[in-house]
mmCIF file of C-alpha atoms and ligand atoms in Angstrom:
data_model
loop_
_atom_site.group_PDB
_atom_site.id
_atom_site.type_symbol
_atom_site.label_atom_id
_atom_site.label_comp_id
_atom_site.label_asym_id
_atom_site.label_seq_id
_atom_site.Cartn_x
_atom_site.Cartn_y
_atom_site.Cartn_z
ATOM 1 C CA MET A 1 -22.864 -24.742 22.872
ATOM 2 C CA ALA A 2 -24.046 -25.442 19.351
ATOM 3 C CA LYS A 3 -26.383 -28.420 19.396
ATOM 4 C CA GLN A 4 -25.434 -30.048 16.167
ATOM 5 C CA ALA A 5 -21.966 -31.259 15.149
ATOM 6 C CA PRO A 6 -20.870 -29.585 11.928
ATOM 7 C CA ASP A 7 -20.575 -31.108 8.452
ATOM 8 C CA VAL A 8 -18.704 -28.078 7.110
ATOM 9 C CA LEU A 9 -16.540 -25.393 8.730
ATOM 10 C CA ALA A 10 -16.273 -21.837 7.423
ATOM 11 C CA PHE A 11 -13.879 -19.276 8.852
ATOM 12 C CA ASP A 12 -13.474 -15.613 8.141
ATOM 13 C CA PHE A 13 -9.770 -14.780 7.858
ATOM 14 C CA ASP A 14 -8.924 -11.282 9.129
ATOM 15 C CA GLY A 15 -9.747 -10.937 12.791
ATOM 16 C CA VAL A 16 -10.560 -14.631 13.164
ATOM 17 C CA ILE A 17 -7.493 -16.566 11.995
ATOM 18 C CA CYS A 18 -5.048 -13.752 11.403
ATOM 19 C CA ASP A 19 -4.409 -10.443 13.101
ATOM 20 C CA GLY A 20 -3.312 -8.244 10.244
ATOM 21 C CA LEU A 21 -3.729 -4.885 11.965
ATOM 22 C CA TRP A 22 -0.118 -3.782 11.488
ATOM 23 C CA GLU A 23 -0.168 -4.690 7.787
ATOM 24 C CA TYR A 24 -3.613 -3.203 7.450
ATOM 25 C CA PHE A 25 -2.490 0.191 8.619
ATOM 26 C CA GLN A 26 0.751 0.206 6.613
ATOM 27 C CA THR A 27 -1.043 -0.859 3.438
ATOM 28 C CA ALA A 28 -3.804 1.677 4.046
ATOM 29 C CA TRP A 29 -1.242 4.447 4.465
ATOM 30 C CA ARG A 30 0.631 3.581 1.273
ATOM 31 C CA ALA A 31 -2.646 3.304 -0.639
ATOM 32 C CA TYR A 32 -3.781 6.639 0.806
ATOM 33 C CA CYS A 33 -0.620 8.362 -0.467
ATOM 34 C CA GLN A 34 -1.064 6.759 -3.886
ATOM 35 C CA LEU A 35 -4.776 7.463 -4.182
ATOM 36 C CA TYR A 36 -4.556 11.092 -3.106
ATOM 37 C CA ASP A 37 -1.428 11.738 -5.139
ATOM 38 C CA LEU A 38 0.953 12.402 -2.264
ATOM 39 C CA SER A 39 4.623 11.554 -2.393
ATOM 40 C CA PRO A 40 5.478 8.413 -0.363
ATOM 41 C CA GLN A 41 6.086 9.512 3.223
ATOM 42 C CA PRO A 42 5.935 8.011 6.696
ATOM 43 C CA PRO A 43 2.593 8.367 8.492
ATOM 44 C CA PRO A 44 2.293 11.049 11.156
ATOM 45 C CA GLU A 45 3.089 9.919 14.668
ATOM 46 C CA GLY A 46 0.107 8.522 16.547
ATOM 47 C CA LEU A 47 -2.029 7.894 13.453
ATOM 48 C CA ALA A 48 -1.629 4.105 13.628
ATOM 49 C CA GLU A 49 -2.627 4.051 17.315
ATOM 50 C CA ARG A 50 -5.776 6.022 16.446
ATOM 51 C CA PHE A 51 -6.517 3.790 13.455
ATOM 52 C CA TYR A 52 -6.373 0.389 15.227
ATOM 53 C CA PRO A 53 -9.435 0.832 17.468
ATOM 54 C CA LEU A 54 -11.399 2.253 14.509
ATOM 55 C CA ARG A 55 -10.711 -0.828 12.384
ATOM 56 C CA PRO A 56 -13.959 -2.636 13.395
ATOM 57 C CA VAL A 57 -16.145 -0.161 11.511
ATOM 58 C CA ILE A 58 -14.453 -0.816 8.155
ATOM 59 C CA GLU A 59 -16.471 -3.208 6.002
ATOM 60 C CA THR A 60 -14.458 -3.527 2.799
ATOM 61 C CA GLY A 61 -10.889 -2.886 1.727
ATOM 62 C CA TRP A 62 -11.513 0.278 -0.272
ATOM 63 C CA GLU A 63 -12.540 2.097 2.905
ATOM 64 C CA MET A 64 -9.035 1.714 4.408
ATOM 65 C CA PRO A 65 -7.274 4.613 2.655
ATOM 66 C CA VAL A 66 -10.476 6.645 2.759
ATOM 67 C CA MET A 67 -10.653 6.405 6.543
ATOM 68 C CA LEU A 68 -7.100 7.728 6.709
ATOM 69 C CA ARG A 69 -8.160 10.564 4.438
ATOM 70 C CA ALA A 70 -11.037 11.368 6.810
ATOM 71 C CA MET A 71 -8.643 11.335 9.787
ATOM 72 C CA MET A 72 -6.119 13.525 7.989
ATOM 73 C CA MET A 73 -8.915 15.955 7.097
ATOM 74 C CA GLY A 74 -9.856 16.302 10.746
ATOM 75 C CA ALA A 75 -12.683 13.799 11.320
ATOM 76 C CA SER A 76 -12.791 12.793 14.977
ATOM 77 C CA ASP A 77 -12.651 9.215 16.239
ATOM 78 C CA ALA A 78 -16.134 9.604 17.730
ATOM 79 C CA GLU A 79 -17.567 10.745 14.388
ATOM 80 C CA ILE A 80 -15.945 7.843 12.574
ATOM 81 C CA LEU A 81 -17.175 5.289 15.124
ATOM 82 C CA ALA A 82 -20.714 6.648 14.927
ATOM 83 C CA GLN A 83 -21.065 7.324 11.213
ATOM 84 C CA TRP A 84 -18.726 5.038 9.245
ATOM 85 C CA PRO A 85 -19.168 3.670 6.544
ATOM 86 C CA ALA A 86 -21.879 6.171 5.543
ATOM 87 C CA MET A 87 -19.417 9.068 5.775
ATOM 88 C CA ALA A 88 -16.801 7.447 3.509
ATOM 89 C CA LEU A 89 -17.990 8.263 -0.013
ATOM 90 C CA PRO A 90 -17.789 12.091 0.137
ATOM 91 C CA TYR A 91 -14.061 11.825 0.855
ATOM 92 C CA LEU A 92 -13.678 10.066 -2.497
ATOM 93 C CA GLU A 93 -16.146 12.161 -4.456
ATOM 94 C CA ALA A 94 -14.506 15.428 -3.369
ATOM 95 C CA CYS A 95 -11.433 14.253 -5.315
ATOM 96 C CA HIS A 96 -13.375 12.635 -8.179
ATOM 97 C CA LEU A 97 -12.384 9.166 -7.017
ATOM 98 C CA THR A 98 -14.412 5.944 -6.777
ATOM 99 C CA PRO A 99 -14.469 2.954 -4.425
ATOM 100 C CA LYS A 100 -13.099 0.940 -7.333
ATOM 101 C CA ALA A 101 -10.056 3.217 -7.609
ATOM 102 C CA ALA A 102 -9.524 3.005 -3.847
ATOM 103 C CA ALA A 103 -9.775 -0.793 -3.945
ATOM 104 C CA GLN A 104 -7.295 -0.908 -6.804
ATOM 105 C CA ALA A 105 -4.848 1.264 -4.875
ATOM 106 C CA VAL A 106 -5.032 -1.148 -1.926
ATOM 107 C CA ASP A 107 -4.515 -4.245 -4.084
ATOM 108 C CA THR A 108 -1.698 -2.625 -6.052
ATOM 109 C CA VAL A 109 0.113 -1.669 -2.858
ATOM 110 C CA ARG A 110 -0.208 -5.217 -1.521
ATOM 111 C CA ASP A 111 0.869 -6.839 -4.780
ATOM 112 C CA THR A 112 3.873 -4.564 -5.136
ATOM 113 C CA TRP A 113 4.888 -5.096 -1.530
ATOM 114 C CA ILE A 114 4.559 -8.886 -1.799
ATOM 115 C CA ASN A 115 6.545 -8.919 -5.032
ATOM 116 C CA THR A 116 9.335 -6.690 -3.769
ATOM 117 C CA ASP A 117 9.670 -7.542 -0.064
ATOM 118 C CA LEU A 118 7.638 -10.618 0.816
ATOM 119 C CA GLU A 119 9.442 -11.204 4.117
ATOM 120 C CA ALA A 120 8.651 -7.752 5.457
ATOM 121 C CA TRP A 121 5.042 -8.028 4.377
ATOM 122 C CA LEU A 122 4.540 -11.442 5.971
ATOM 123 C CA ALA A 123 6.205 -10.264 9.173
ATOM 124 C CA LEU A 124 3.438 -7.724 9.699
ATOM 125 C CA HIS A 125 0.899 -10.511 10.289
ATOM 126 C CA ARG A 126 0.325 -12.313 13.547
ATOM 127 C CA PHE A 127 -1.798 -15.429 13.803
ATOM 128 C CA TYR A 128 -4.039 -16.476 16.663
ATOM 129 C CA PRO A 129 -2.279 -19.720 17.690
ATOM 130 C CA PRO A 130 -5.408 -21.664 18.739
ATOM 131 C CA LEU A 131 -6.892 -21.028 15.301
ATOM 132 C CA LEU A 132 -3.844 -22.385 13.519
ATOM 133 C CA ALA A 133 -4.146 -25.529 15.640
ATOM 134 C CA VAL A 134 -7.856 -25.794 14.853
ATOM 135 C CA LEU A 135 -7.230 -25.343 11.119
ATOM 136 C CA ARG A 136 -4.442 -27.916 11.049
ATOM 137 C CA SER A 137 -6.690 -30.526 12.657
ATOM 138 C CA ALA A 138 -9.841 -29.601 10.798
ATOM 139 C CA ILE A 139 -8.391 -29.737 7.287
ATOM 140 C CA GLY A 140 -8.572 -33.348 6.236
ATOM 141 C CA THR A 141 -11.240 -34.120 8.844
ATOM 142 C CA LEU A 142 -14.057 -31.903 7.585
ATOM 143 C CA PRO A 143 -14.569 -29.662 4.548
ATOM 144 C CA THR A 144 -12.912 -26.495 5.890
ATOM 145 C CA TYR A 145 -13.418 -23.205 4.061
ATOM 146 C CA ILE A 146 -12.101 -19.699 4.444
ATOM 147 C CA ILE A 147 -14.591 -17.043 3.409
ATOM 148 C CA SER A 148 -13.003 -13.625 3.272
ATOM 149 C CA THR A 149 -13.209 -10.231 1.635
ATOM 150 C CA LYS A 150 -9.426 -10.357 1.199
ATOM 151 C CA GLU A 151 -7.985 -11.631 -2.098
ATOM 152 C CA GLY A 152 -7.579 -15.416 -1.946
ATOM 153 C CA ARG A 153 -3.992 -15.303 -3.175
ATOM 154 C CA PHE A 154 -2.901 -13.253 -0.152
ATOM 155 C CA ILE A 155 -4.562 -15.697 2.228
ATOM 156 C CA GLN A 156 -2.923 -18.643 0.483
ATOM 157 C CA GLN A 157 0.492 -17.036 0.877
ATOM 158 C CA LEU A 158 0.004 -16.232 4.575
ATOM 159 C CA LEU A 159 -1.250 -19.691 5.494
ATOM 160 C CA HIS A 160 1.509 -21.345 3.498
ATOM 161 C CA GLN A 161 4.049 -19.345 5.509
ATOM 162 C CA ASN A 162 2.569 -20.933 8.638
ATOM 163 C CA GLY A 163 2.767 -24.441 7.285
ATOM 164 C CA ILE A 164 -0.877 -24.708 6.282
ATOM 165 C CA ASP A 165 -1.623 -25.546 2.679
ATOM 166 C CA ILE A 166 -5.273 -25.411 1.763
ATOM 167 C CA ASP A 167 -6.527 -26.399 -1.653
ATOM 168 C CA PRO A 168 -7.264 -23.043 -3.366
ATOM 169 C CA GLY A 169 -10.827 -24.250 -3.971
ATOM 170 C CA PHE A 170 -11.430 -23.949 -0.226
ATOM 171 C CA ILE A 171 -10.357 -20.304 -0.027
ATOM 172 C CA LEU A 172 -13.277 -18.153 -1.103
ATOM 173 C CA GLY A 173 -11.882 -14.637 -1.203
ATOM 174 C CA LYS A 174 -12.808 -11.238 -2.553
ATOM 175 C CA GLU A 175 -12.681 -12.567 -6.105
ATOM 176 C CA LYS A 176 -16.013 -14.349 -5.382
ATOM 177 C CA LYS A 177 -17.643 -10.896 -5.559
ATOM 178 C CA GLN A 178 -20.688 -11.868 -3.498
ATOM 179 C CA PRO A 179 -21.892 -11.485 0.093
ATOM 180 C CA LYS A 180 -20.772 -14.141 2.536
ATOM 181 C CA TYR A 181 -24.332 -15.409 3.026
ATOM 182 C CA GLU A 182 -24.465 -16.191 -0.698
ATOM 183 C CA THR A 183 -21.252 -18.197 -0.426
ATOM 184 C CA LEU A 184 -22.707 -20.028 2.602
ATOM 185 C CA ARG A 185 -25.867 -20.748 0.614
ATOM 186 C CA GLN A 186 -23.780 -22.368 -2.128
ATOM 187 C CA LEU A 187 -21.903 -24.471 0.435
ATOM 188 C CA LEU A 188 -25.204 -25.515 1.967
ATOM 189 C CA GLU A 189 -26.482 -26.646 -1.438
ATOM 190 C CA GLN A 190 -23.234 -28.424 -2.184
ATOM 191 C CA TYR A 191 -23.109 -30.428 1.053
ATOM 192 C CA SER A 192 -26.802 -31.096 1.763
ATOM 193 C CA VAL A 193 -28.495 -34.340 0.794
ATOM 194 C CA PRO A 194 -32.266 -34.664 0.282
ATOM 195 C CA ASP A 195 -34.144 -34.012 3.555
ATOM 196 C CA GLN A 196 -30.852 -33.551 5.368
ATOM 197 C CA PRO A 197 -29.510 -30.023 5.190
ATOM 198 C CA ALA A 198 -25.800 -29.743 5.955
ATOM 199 C CA HIS A 199 -24.789 -28.123 9.240
ATOM 200 C CA ILE A 200 -22.261 -25.375 8.769
ATOM 201 C CA TRP A 201 -20.369 -23.588 11.525
ATOM 202 C CA PHE A 202 -19.449 -20.056 10.484
ATOM 203 C CA PHE A 203 -16.865 -18.066 12.463
ATOM 204 C CA GLU A 204 -16.747 -14.335 11.852
ATOM 205 C CA ASP A 205 -15.730 -11.195 13.728
ATOM 206 C CA ARG A 206 -18.195 -8.773 12.086
ATOM 207 C CA ILE A 207 -21.614 -8.823 13.686
ATOM 208 C CA LYS A 208 -23.202 -7.325 10.553
ATOM 209 C CA ALA A 209 -22.004 -10.241 8.435
ATOM 210 C CA LEU A 210 -23.555 -12.649 10.951
ATOM 211 C CA GLN A 211 -26.799 -10.687 11.105
ATOM 212 C CA ALA A 212 -26.976 -10.786 7.311
ATOM 213 C CA VAL A 213 -26.740 -14.592 7.406
ATOM 214 C CA LYS A 214 -29.366 -14.752 10.126
ATOM 215 C CA ALA A 215 -31.735 -12.737 7.943
ATOM 216 C CA GLN A 216 -31.747 -15.516 5.305
ATOM 217 C CA PRO A 217 -34.480 -17.999 6.315
ATOM 218 C CA ASP A 218 -32.987 -20.796 4.220
ATOM 219 C CA LEU A 219 -29.678 -20.582 6.126
ATOM 220 C CA GLU A 220 -31.076 -21.622 9.493
ATOM 221 C CA THR A 221 -28.781 -24.659 9.674
ATOM 222 C CA VAL A 222 -25.747 -22.373 9.683
ATOM 223 C CA THR A 223 -24.545 -21.903 13.270
ATOM 224 C CA LEU A 224 -23.166 -18.419 13.788
ATOM 225 C CA PHE A 225 -20.200 -17.511 15.984
ATOM 226 C CA LEU A 226 -18.870 -14.034 16.757
ATOM 227 C CA ALA A 227 -15.123 -14.185 17.460
ATOM 228 C CA ASP A 228 -14.613 -11.926 20.492
ATOM 229 C CA TRP A 229 -10.847 -11.707 19.790
ATOM 230 C CA GLY A 230 -11.355 -10.084 16.391
ATOM 231 C CA TYR A 231 -12.152 -6.614 15.123
ATOM 232 C CA ASN A 232 -15.389 -5.812 16.900
ATOM 233 C CA LEU A 233 -16.646 -3.296 19.430
ATOM 234 C CA GLU A 234 -18.077 -3.958 22.887
ATOM 235 C CA SER A 235 -21.470 -2.885 21.474
ATOM 236 C CA ASP A 236 -21.186 -5.665 18.843
ATOM 237 C CA ARG A 237 -20.356 -8.252 21.497
ATOM 238 C CA GLU A 238 -23.319 -7.097 23.556
ATOM 239 C CA LEU A 239 -25.603 -7.626 20.535
ATOM 240 C CA ALA A 240 -24.265 -11.176 20.247
ATOM 241 C CA ARG A 241 -24.888 -11.833 23.958
ATOM 242 C CA GLN A 242 -28.501 -10.806 23.506
ATOM 243 C CA ASP A 243 -28.990 -12.807 20.334
ATOM 244 C CA SER A 244 -30.077 -16.415 20.730
ATOM 245 C CA GLN A 245 -28.784 -17.298 17.264
ATOM 246 C CA ILE A 246 -25.341 -15.713 17.461
ATOM 247 C CA HIS A 247 -22.851 -17.348 19.826
ATOM 248 C CA LEU A 248 -20.200 -15.097 21.319
ATOM 249 C CA LEU A 249 -16.999 -17.091 21.308
ATOM 250 C CA SER A 250 -13.637 -16.696 23.060
ATOM 251 C CA LEU A 251 -10.293 -18.201 22.060
ATOM 252 C CA GLU A 252 -10.424 -20.489 25.101
ATOM 253 C CA ALA A 253 -13.925 -21.712 24.315
ATOM 254 C CA ILE A 254 -13.199 -22.471 20.678
ATOM 255 C CA VAL A 255 -10.599 -25.045 21.696
ATOM 256 C CA GLN A 256 -12.159 -26.374 24.887
ATOM 257 C CA GLU A 257 -15.823 -26.476 23.925
ATOM 258 C CA TYR A 258 -16.030 -26.669 20.163
ATOM 259 C CA PHE A 259 -12.978 -28.428 18.807
ATOM 260 C CA GLN A 260 -12.035 -30.839 21.552
ATOM 261 C CA TRP A 261 -13.169 -33.627 19.211
ATOM 262 C CA LEU A 262 -10.504 -32.828 16.620
HETATM 263 MG MG1 MG B 301 -12.960 -10.366 9.800
#
């Protein structure tokens, strides 16, 4: 149990509030076809089922189509789990591509899909119901932020569809172009008063993002939670269990232990 009640809440989006695995794979596949100059075609059978458990090792959007490229070129699941993201770049360089081009392919696919068939795109997202309840109660009670590496406009659209309208100023997406700990540092400055640093609760499903926050000595008043329902591996959850500063959190605990006051 975190000792100190929070002044500010900060949630990651994918894998914490929203399960976008279906959309993630479909978008990655379309972007892969576009990036590697293939005609649009359905993915091979079984590829999605292989992709889902590998999702936790992806750090940023541009890696999505590149991981599919690696799989299509014969990389094994074990190799990907052990060596991603270090093994990603050569799959771009071999075709004279860049992470920027891969990122653009992903965003273009999403934008086109949203503009042409919004319903179908939205239907590929599932939300974790306890988190929607937490968000609904928290907004208006406490400053409640979403810090994500997804574009803010996509998050806005998805939350709106679920009846949650957050002021765009509270959605800090990919367009911020900075690590999450930097965003947390700015929130800390914004909400602290002299001699009284603000207490921020930060919910995230990537252990590396939490470890990066922990490595910043000035962010010690940020309480770190690893969402065990999100995109992480058992080895990540074990690291959290052994870490006195990172709290491993379940969906049951978030409601019963942390947000019962809402
Ligand atoms: Mg996440």
